[in-house]
Amino acid sequence: MLTVRHLLEQKDRAVRAVAPDDPVLEAIRAMAEHHVGALLVMQNNELLGIVSERDYARKVILLGRSSADTAVREIMTSPVVTVSPLSTLDECMRLIAERRVRYLPVVENGRTVGVVSIGDLVKATIEEQQRTIEQLESYIHHS
């Protein structure tokens, strides 16, 4: 069974974050620059929340707020649903479905070590299923 640690080993491990008092506009620019849909909200290496494009759309755009004058802390999601590097893909998929989130920060020994997205999980699940199919086909052909 694949774990979150396996996923993190295959992707960019950079933890993209903004501070809670940063303007939302800065967070949106950082998301665009790094081609990500969410950023962690951290202060002094402490995970305070997560801010996503969805938060921006629902809590800034739809409410007619200013991206430059609204602080990230005003729209971030907190508390954050987190997983450990030992969490399985199935556990992560269950959390994403139950909590209706798209990103899971990965925390190990109180330290944020990465983020897995629903896209990461779907890609890994498809790859795992493909490997299983190939093994079964090989078994059938050699039997």
Coordinates of C-alpha atoms in Angstrom, one line a residue:
M1 CA 0.0 0.0 0.0
L2 CA 1.4 3.4 -1.0
T3 CA 1.8 6.0 1.6
V4 CA 2.1 9.8 1.6
R5 CA 5.8 9.4 2.0
H6 CA 6.0 7.7 -1.4
L7 CA 4.1 10.6 -3.0
L8 CA 6.3 13.2 -1.4
E9 CA 9.4 11.4 -2.7
Q10 CA 8.1 11.8 -6.3
K11 CA 7.2 15.5 -6.2
D12 CA 8.6 18.9 -5.5
R13 CA 8.9 19.0 -1.7
A14 CA 8.9 22.8 -1.4
V15 CA 6.4 24.0 1.1
R16 CA 4.8 27.1 -0.4
A17 CA 3.4 29.4 2.3
V18 CA 2.3 32.9 3.1
A19 CA 2.0 34.7 6.4
P20 CA -1.5 35.3 7.9
D21 CA -1.1 39.1 7.6
D22 CA -0.1 39.1 3.9
P23 CA -2.6 40.6 1.5
V24 CA -4.7 38.1 -0.4
L25 CA -3.4 39.6 -3.6
E26 CA 0.2 38.5 -2.7
A27 CA -1.1 34.9 -2.0
I28 CA -2.9 34.8 -5.4
R29 CA 0.3 36.0 -7.2
A30 CA 2.3 33.3 -5.4
M31 CA -0.2 30.6 -6.4
A32 CA 0.0 31.8 -10.0
E33 CA 3.8 32.0 -10.0
H34 CA 4.2 28.5 -8.6
H35 CA 1.3 26.9 -10.5
V36 CA -0.5 25.7 -7.3
G37 CA -4.1 26.0 -6.2
A38 CA -3.4 26.6 -2.5
L39 CA -0.7 27.8 -0.1
L40 CA -0.2 27.0 3.5
V41 CA -0.6 29.9 6.0
M42 CA 2.4 29.7 8.4
Q43 CA 3.9 31.9 11.0
N44 CA 7.3 31.0 12.7
N45 CA 7.1 27.5 11.1
E46 CA 3.6 26.9 12.7
L47 CA 0.8 25.8 10.4
L48 CA -2.1 28.1 11.0
G49 CA -4.3 27.4 8.0
I50 CA -4.5 27.0 4.3
V51 CA -5.7 29.4 1.6
S52 CA -6.9 28.3 -1.8
E53 CA -8.3 29.6 -5.0
R54 CA -11.6 28.4 -3.8
D55 CA -11.3 30.6 -0.6
Y56 CA -10.4 33.5 -2.8
A57 CA -13.4 33.0 -5.1
R58 CA -15.9 32.5 -2.3
K59 CA -14.6 34.9 0.3
V60 CA -13.2 37.8 -1.7
I61 CA -14.6 37.9 -5.3
L62 CA -18.2 36.9 -4.5
L63 CA -18.3 39.3 -1.5
G64 CA -16.8 42.2 -3.4
R65 CA -13.8 42.5 -1.2
S66 CA -10.4 44.0 -2.2
S67 CA -7.6 41.5 -2.7
A68 CA -5.1 44.1 -1.8
D69 CA -6.8 45.2 1.4
T70 CA -7.9 41.8 2.7
A71 CA -5.5 39.8 4.9
V72 CA -5.0 36.1 4.2
R73 CA -6.1 35.3 7.8
E74 CA -9.5 36.7 7.0
I75 CA -10.2 34.1 4.3
M76 CA -8.0 31.1 5.2
T77 CA -9.4 27.7 6.2
S78 CA -8.5 26.8 9.8
P79 CA -8.1 24.4 11.4
V80 CA -6.4 22.4 8.7
V81 CA -7.0 18.7 8.0
T82 CA -3.5 17.2 8.0
V83 CA -2.0 13.8 7.4
S84 CA 1.3 12.1 8.3
P85 CA 3.9 10.6 5.9
L86 CA 2.7 7.2 7.0
S87 CA -1.0 7.8 6.0
T88 CA -2.1 5.6 3.1
L89 CA -3.6 6.9 -0.1
D90 CA -6.9 5.3 0.8
E91 CA -6.9 7.2 4.1
C92 CA -6.2 10.5 2.3
M93 CA -8.9 9.9 -0.3
R94 CA -11.4 9.2 2.5
L95 CA -10.4 12.4 4.2
I96 CA -10.7 14.4 1.0
A97 CA -14.1 13.0 0.3
E98 CA -15.4 13.4 3.9
R99 CA -14.0 16.8 4.6
R100 CA -14.5 18.1 1.1
V101 CA -11.0 19.5 0.8
R102 CA -8.5 19.4 -2.1
Y103 CA -5.2 19.7 -0.2
L104 CA -3.7 17.9 2.7
P105 CA -0.7 19.3 4.5
V106 CA 1.7 16.6 5.6
V107 CA 2.9 17.0 9.2
E108 CA 5.7 14.9 10.8
N109 CA 6.8 15.4 14.4
G110 CA 5.0 18.8 14.5
R111 CA 6.8 20.0 11.3
T112 CA 5.1 20.6 8.0
V113 CA 7.0 18.6 5.4
G114 CA 4.8 18.9 2.3
V115 CA 1.4 19.0 0.8
V116 CA -0.5 16.4 -1.2
S117 CA -3.4 17.4 -3.5
I118 CA -6.3 15.5 -4.8
G119 CA -4.5 15.5 -8.1
D120 CA -1.5 13.8 -6.6
L121 CA -3.7 11.2 -5.0
V122 CA -5.7 10.5 -8.2
K123 CA -2.5 10.2 -10.3
A124 CA -0.8 7.8 -7.8
T125 CA -4.0 5.7 -7.6
I126 CA -4.2 5.4 -11.4
E127 CA -0.5 4.5 -11.5
E128 CA -0.9 1.8 -8.8
Q129 CA -3.9 0.4 -10.6
Q130 CA -1.9 0.3 -13.9
R131 CA 0.9 -1.6 -12.2
T132 CA -1.6 -4.1 -10.8
I133 CA -3.2 -4.6 -14.2
E134 CA 0.3 -5.2 -15.8
Q135 CA 1.2 -7.7 -13.1
L136 CA -2.1 -9.6 -13.6
E137 CA -1.7 -9.6 -17.3
S138 CA 1.9 -10.9 -16.9
Y139 CA 0.7 -13.6 -14.6
I140 CA -2.1 -14.7 -17.0
H141 CA 0.3 -14.8 -20.0
H142 CA 2.9 -16.9 -18.1
S143 CA 0.4 -19.4 -16.6

